[in-house]
Tab-separated table of C-alpha atoms and ligand atoms in Angstrom:
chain	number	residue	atom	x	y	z
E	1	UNK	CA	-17.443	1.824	-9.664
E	2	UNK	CA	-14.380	2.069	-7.936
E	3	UNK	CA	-15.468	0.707	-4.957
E	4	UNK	CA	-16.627	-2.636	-6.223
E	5	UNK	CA	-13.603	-2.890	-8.256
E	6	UNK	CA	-11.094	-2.583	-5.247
E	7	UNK	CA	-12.691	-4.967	-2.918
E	8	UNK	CA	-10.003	-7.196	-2.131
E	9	UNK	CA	-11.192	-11.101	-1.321
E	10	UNK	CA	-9.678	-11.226	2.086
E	11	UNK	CA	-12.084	-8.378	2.837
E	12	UNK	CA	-14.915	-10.692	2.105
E	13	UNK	CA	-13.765	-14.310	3.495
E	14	UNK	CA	-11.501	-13.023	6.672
E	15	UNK	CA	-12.289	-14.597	9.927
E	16	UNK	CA	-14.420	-12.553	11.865
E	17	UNK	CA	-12.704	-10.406	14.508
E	18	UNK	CA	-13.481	-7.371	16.470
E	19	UNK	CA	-11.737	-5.387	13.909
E	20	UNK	CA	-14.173	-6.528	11.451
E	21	UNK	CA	-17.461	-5.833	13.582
E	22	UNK	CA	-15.915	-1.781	12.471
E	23	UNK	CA	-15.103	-2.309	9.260
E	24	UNK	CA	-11.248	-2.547	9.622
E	25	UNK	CA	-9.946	-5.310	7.932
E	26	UNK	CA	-6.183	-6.070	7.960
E	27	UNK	CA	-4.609	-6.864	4.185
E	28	UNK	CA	-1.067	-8.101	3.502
E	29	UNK	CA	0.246	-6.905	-0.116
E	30	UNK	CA	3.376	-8.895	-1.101
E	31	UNK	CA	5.896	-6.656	-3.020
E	32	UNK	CA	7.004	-8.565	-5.936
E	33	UNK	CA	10.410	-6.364	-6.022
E	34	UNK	CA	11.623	-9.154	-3.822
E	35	UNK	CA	10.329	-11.895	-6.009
E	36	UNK	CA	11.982	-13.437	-9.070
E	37	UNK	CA	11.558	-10.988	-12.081
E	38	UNK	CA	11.998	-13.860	-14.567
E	39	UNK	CA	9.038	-15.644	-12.999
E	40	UNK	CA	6.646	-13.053	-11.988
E	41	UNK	CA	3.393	-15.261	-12.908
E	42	UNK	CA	4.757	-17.889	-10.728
E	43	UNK	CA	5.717	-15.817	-7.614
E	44	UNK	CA	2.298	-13.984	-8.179
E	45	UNK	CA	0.626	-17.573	-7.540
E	46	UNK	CA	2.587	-18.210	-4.745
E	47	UNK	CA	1.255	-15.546	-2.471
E	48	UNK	CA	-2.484	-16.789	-2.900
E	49	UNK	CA	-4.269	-15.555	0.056
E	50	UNK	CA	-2.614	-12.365	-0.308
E	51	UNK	CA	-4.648	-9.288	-1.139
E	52	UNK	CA	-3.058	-7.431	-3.237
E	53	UNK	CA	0.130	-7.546	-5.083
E	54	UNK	CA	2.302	-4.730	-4.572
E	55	UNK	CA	4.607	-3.838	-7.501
E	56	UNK	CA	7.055	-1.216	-7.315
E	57	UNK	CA	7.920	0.765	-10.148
E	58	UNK	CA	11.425	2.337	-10.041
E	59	UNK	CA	12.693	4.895	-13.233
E	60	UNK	CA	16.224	5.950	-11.835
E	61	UNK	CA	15.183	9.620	-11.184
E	62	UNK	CA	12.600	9.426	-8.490
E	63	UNK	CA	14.806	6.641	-6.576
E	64	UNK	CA	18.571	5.510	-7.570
E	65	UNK	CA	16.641	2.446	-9.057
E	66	UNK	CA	15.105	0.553	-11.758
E	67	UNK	CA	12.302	-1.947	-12.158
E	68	UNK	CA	9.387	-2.391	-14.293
E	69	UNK	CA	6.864	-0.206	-16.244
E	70	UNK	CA	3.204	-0.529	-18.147
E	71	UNK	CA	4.320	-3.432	-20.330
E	72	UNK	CA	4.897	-5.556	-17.396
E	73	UNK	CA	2.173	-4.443	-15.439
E	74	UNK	CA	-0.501	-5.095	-17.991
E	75	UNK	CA	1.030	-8.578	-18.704
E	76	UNK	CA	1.220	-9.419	-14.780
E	77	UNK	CA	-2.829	-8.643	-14.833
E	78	UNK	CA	-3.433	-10.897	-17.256
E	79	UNK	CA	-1.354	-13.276	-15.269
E	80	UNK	CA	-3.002	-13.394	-11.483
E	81	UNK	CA	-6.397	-13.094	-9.776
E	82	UNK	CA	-4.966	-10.585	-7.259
E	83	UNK	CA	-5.628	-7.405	-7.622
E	84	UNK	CA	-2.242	-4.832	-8.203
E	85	UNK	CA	-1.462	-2.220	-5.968
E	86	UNK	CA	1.128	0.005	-8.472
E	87	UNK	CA	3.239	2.165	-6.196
E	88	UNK	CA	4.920	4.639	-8.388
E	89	UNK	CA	8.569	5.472	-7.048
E	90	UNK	CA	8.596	8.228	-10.730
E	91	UNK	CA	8.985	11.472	-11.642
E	92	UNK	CA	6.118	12.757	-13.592
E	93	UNK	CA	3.721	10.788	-11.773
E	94	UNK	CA	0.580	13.203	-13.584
E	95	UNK	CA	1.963	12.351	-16.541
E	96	UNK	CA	2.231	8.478	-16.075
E	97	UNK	CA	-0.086	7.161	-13.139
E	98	UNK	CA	-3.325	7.415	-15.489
E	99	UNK	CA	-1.054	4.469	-17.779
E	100	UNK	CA	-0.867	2.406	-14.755
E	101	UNK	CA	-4.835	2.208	-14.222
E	102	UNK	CA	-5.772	1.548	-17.839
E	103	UNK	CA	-2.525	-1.417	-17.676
E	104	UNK	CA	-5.113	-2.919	-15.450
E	105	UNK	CA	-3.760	-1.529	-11.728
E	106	UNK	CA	-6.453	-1.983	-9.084
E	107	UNK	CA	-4.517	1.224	-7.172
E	108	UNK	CA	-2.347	3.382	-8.015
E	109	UNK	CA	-0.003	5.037	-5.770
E	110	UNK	CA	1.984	8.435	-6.737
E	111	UNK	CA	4.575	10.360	-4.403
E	112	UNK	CA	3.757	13.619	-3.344
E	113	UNK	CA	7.083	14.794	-3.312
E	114	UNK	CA	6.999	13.873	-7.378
E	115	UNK	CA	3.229	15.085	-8.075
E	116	UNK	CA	2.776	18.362	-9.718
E	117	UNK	CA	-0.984	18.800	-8.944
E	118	UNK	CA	-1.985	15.531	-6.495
E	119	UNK	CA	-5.869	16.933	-6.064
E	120	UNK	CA	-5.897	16.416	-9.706
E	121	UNK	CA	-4.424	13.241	-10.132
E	122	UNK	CA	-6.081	11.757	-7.380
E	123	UNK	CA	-9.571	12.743	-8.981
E	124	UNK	CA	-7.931	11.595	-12.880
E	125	UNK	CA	-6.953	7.823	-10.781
E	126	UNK	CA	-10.279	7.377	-9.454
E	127	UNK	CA	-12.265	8.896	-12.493
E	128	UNK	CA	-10.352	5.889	-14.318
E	129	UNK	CA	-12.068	3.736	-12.328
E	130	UNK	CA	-8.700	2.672	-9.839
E	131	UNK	CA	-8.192	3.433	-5.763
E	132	UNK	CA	-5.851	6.670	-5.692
E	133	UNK	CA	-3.442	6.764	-3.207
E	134	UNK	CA	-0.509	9.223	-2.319
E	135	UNK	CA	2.794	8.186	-0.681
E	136	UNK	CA	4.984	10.136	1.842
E	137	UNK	CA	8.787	9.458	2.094
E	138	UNK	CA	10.154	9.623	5.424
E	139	UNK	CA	10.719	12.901	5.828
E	140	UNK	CA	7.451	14.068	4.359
E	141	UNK	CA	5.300	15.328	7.281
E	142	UNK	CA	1.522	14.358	7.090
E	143	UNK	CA	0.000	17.913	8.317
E	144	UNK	CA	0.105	19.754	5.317
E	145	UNK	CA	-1.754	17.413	3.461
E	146	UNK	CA	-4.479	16.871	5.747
E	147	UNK	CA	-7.271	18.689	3.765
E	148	UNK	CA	-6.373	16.594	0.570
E	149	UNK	CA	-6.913	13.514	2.600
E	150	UNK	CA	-11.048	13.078	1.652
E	151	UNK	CA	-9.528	12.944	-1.866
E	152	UNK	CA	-7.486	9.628	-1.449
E	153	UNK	CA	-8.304	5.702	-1.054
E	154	UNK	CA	-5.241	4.975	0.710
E	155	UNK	CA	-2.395	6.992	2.260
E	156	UNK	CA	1.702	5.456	2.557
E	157	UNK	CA	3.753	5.858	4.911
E	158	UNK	CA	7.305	4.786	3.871
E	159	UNK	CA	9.183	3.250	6.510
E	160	UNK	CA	12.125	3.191	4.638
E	161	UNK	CA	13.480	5.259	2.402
E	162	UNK	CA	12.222	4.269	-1.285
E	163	UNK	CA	14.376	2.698	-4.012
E	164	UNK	CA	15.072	-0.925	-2.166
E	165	UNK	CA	13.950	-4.089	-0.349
E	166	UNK	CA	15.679	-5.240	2.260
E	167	UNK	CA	16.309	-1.834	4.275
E	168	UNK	CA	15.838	-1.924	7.959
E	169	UNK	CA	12.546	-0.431	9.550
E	170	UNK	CA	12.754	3.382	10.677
E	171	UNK	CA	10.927	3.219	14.044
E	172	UNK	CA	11.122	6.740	14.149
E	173	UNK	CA	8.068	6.497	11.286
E	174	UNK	CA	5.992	5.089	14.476
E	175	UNK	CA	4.500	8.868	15.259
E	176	UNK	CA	3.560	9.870	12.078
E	177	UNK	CA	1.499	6.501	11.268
E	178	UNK	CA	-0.205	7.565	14.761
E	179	UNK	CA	-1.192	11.048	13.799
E	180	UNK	CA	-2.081	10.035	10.534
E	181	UNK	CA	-4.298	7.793	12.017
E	182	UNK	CA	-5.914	10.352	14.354
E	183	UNK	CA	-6.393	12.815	11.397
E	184	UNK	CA	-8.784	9.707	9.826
E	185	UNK	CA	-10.414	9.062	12.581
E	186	UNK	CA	-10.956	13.268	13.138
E	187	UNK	CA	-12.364	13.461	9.573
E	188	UNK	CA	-14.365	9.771	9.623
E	189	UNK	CA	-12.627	9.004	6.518
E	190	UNK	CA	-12.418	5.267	5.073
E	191	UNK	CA	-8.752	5.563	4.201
E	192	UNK	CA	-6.937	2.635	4.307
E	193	UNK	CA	-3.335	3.483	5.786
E	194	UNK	CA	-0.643	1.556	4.258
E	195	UNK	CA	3.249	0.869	5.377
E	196	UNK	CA	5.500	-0.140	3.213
E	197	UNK	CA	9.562	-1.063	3.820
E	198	UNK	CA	11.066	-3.211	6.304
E	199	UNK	CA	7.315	-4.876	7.586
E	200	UNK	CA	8.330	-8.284	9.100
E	201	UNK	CA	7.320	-10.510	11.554
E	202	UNK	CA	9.079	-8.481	14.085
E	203	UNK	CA	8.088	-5.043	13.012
E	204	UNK	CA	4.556	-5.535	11.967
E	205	UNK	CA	2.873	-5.428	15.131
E	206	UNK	CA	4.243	-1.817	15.677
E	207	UNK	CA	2.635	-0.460	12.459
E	208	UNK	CA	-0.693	-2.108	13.300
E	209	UNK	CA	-0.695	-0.781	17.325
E	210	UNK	CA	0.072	3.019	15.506
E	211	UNK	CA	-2.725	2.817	13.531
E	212	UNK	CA	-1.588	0.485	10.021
E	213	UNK	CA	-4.198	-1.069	8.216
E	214	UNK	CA	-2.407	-2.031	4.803
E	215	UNK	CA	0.953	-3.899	5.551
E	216	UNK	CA	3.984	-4.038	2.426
E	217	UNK	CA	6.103	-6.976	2.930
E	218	UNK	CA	9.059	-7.537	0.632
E	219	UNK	CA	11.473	-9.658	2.068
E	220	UNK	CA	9.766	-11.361	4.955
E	221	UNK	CA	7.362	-12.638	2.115
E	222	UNK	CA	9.685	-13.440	-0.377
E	223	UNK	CA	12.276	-14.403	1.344
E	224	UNK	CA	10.290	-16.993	3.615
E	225	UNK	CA	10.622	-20.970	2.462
E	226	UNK	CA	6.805	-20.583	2.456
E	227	UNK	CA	5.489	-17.068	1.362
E	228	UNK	CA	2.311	-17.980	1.308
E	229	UNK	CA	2.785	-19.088	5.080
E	230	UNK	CA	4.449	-16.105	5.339
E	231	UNK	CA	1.510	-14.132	4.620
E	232	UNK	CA	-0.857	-15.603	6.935
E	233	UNK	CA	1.365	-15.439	9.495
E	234	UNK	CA	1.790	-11.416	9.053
E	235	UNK	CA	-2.064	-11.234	8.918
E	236	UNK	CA	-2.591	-13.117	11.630
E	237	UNK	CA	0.160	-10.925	13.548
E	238	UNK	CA	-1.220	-8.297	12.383
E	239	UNK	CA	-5.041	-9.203	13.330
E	240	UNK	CA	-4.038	-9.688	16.844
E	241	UNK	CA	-2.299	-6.233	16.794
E	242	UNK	CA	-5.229	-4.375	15.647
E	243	UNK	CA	-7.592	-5.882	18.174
E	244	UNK	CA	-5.800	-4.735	21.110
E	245	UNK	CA	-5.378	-1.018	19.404
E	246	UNK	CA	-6.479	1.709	20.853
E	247	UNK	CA	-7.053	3.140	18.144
E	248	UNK	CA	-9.114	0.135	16.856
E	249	UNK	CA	-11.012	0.346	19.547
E	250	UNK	CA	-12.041	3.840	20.436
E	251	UNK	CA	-14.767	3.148	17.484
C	1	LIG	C1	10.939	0.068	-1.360
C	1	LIG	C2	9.665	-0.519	-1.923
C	1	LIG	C3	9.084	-1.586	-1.093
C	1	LIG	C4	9.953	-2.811	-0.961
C	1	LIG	C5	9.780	-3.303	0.436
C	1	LIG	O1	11.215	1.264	-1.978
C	1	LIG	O2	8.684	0.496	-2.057
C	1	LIG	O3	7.790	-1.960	-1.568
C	1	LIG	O4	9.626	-3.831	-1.827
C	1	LIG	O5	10.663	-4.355	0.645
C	1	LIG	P1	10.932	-4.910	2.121
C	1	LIG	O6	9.637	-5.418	2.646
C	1	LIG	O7	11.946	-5.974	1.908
C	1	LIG	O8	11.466	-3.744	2.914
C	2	LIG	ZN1	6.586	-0.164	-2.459
């Protein structure tokens, strides 16, 4: 059920590409935290061509920031075609995430530094019928959480720390998108690998050499003349990136 629900469109009408000949198919999620709040259907439109839509949600104790909740996540489904990718920056994520899929979330991402019992959660997300995915702040190393991996739809890799757009990239994230990308390869697992904070036209490339499959973008979206531009252009950054891979192409 989950599967045919989280198909994104790009998955189906991307140009074909060596990338795709395996299965790996680049997708560009806009965050809307750099969009205009007071126009949210609008800015949703504008990224057309975009995945998913990435929408942050902040409550002041997880990060030193606040956003948006269910209310404005089920209304923002209504609103757009594109399916929403929820990453929860909360506390309390077993208590909340299951909100987020029934508000209409395609995914739902919780931190692991905020989950109480992630197995479980991950198993209530997709039992709700959403893509579960689990999020790693910077310094959250990947190795302990390597037999929980078969459990998850997605796996993020901050590249910032959480609570803002607009932060520079930490290239010292580089390794530990690598080995997180050898650890799905080891297992044969279809986990998409997403990066989120700082992904621009000048970082981008970087994530998808180490082994990124799911690229955040924030600013360089939003803040683009175009955004919808902007996206292709990351995609198609990113699409070149991922066909000279090694990692793309030991498979
Ligand atoms: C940061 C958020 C990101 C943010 C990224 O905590 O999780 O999704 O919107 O913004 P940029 O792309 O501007 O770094
Ligand atoms: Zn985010």
């Amino acid at each position: 059920m989950s599967q045919v629900r989280s198909r994104s469109r790009t998955e189906e009408s991307n140009r074909p590409g060596a990338w795709q000949a395996w299965g790996m198919a680049v997708q560009i999620n806009p965050s809307i935290l750099s969009a205009d709040f007071a126009r949210l259907a609008e800015e949703a439109q504008a990224v057309e061509g975009a995945d998913w839509l990435h929408v942050d949600v902040m409550d002041n104790h997880f990060v030193p920031n606040l956003t948006l909740g269910v209310p404005v996540v089920e209304s923002l489904a209504r609103a757009t075609d594109t399916p929403l990718d929820c990453h929860l920056m909360i506390a309390d994520p077993d208590r909340w995430a299951p909100q987020y899929v029934e508000a209409g979330a395609g995914s739902v991402t919780f931190h692991v530094e905020a989950a109480a019992a992630p197995v479980r959660l991950a198993r209530e997300i997709r039992a709700k019928g959403a893509r579960a995915s689990m999020a790693l702040k910077p310094a959250t190393p990947i190795e302990p959480y390597e037999d929980l991996l078969p459990e998850l739809d997605m796996l993020l890799i901050m590249t910032v720390e959480p609570g803002f757009g607009g932060q520079a990239f930490l290239d010292i994230m580089l390794p530990k998108i690598r080995r997180t990308r050898e650890l799905i390869s080891k297992h044969g697992l279809e986990l998409w690998l997403q990066v989120d904070g700082g992904v621009s036209a000048s970082t981008i490339e970087r994530c998808a050499e180490a082994g990124a499959d799911v690229f955040v973008a924030g600013s360089a979206v939003y803040g683009a003349a175009d955004p919808a531009q902007a996206v292709r252009a990351l995609r198609t950054q990113a699409q070149g990136a991922t066909a000279h891979a090694a990692w793309a192409c030991d498979h």
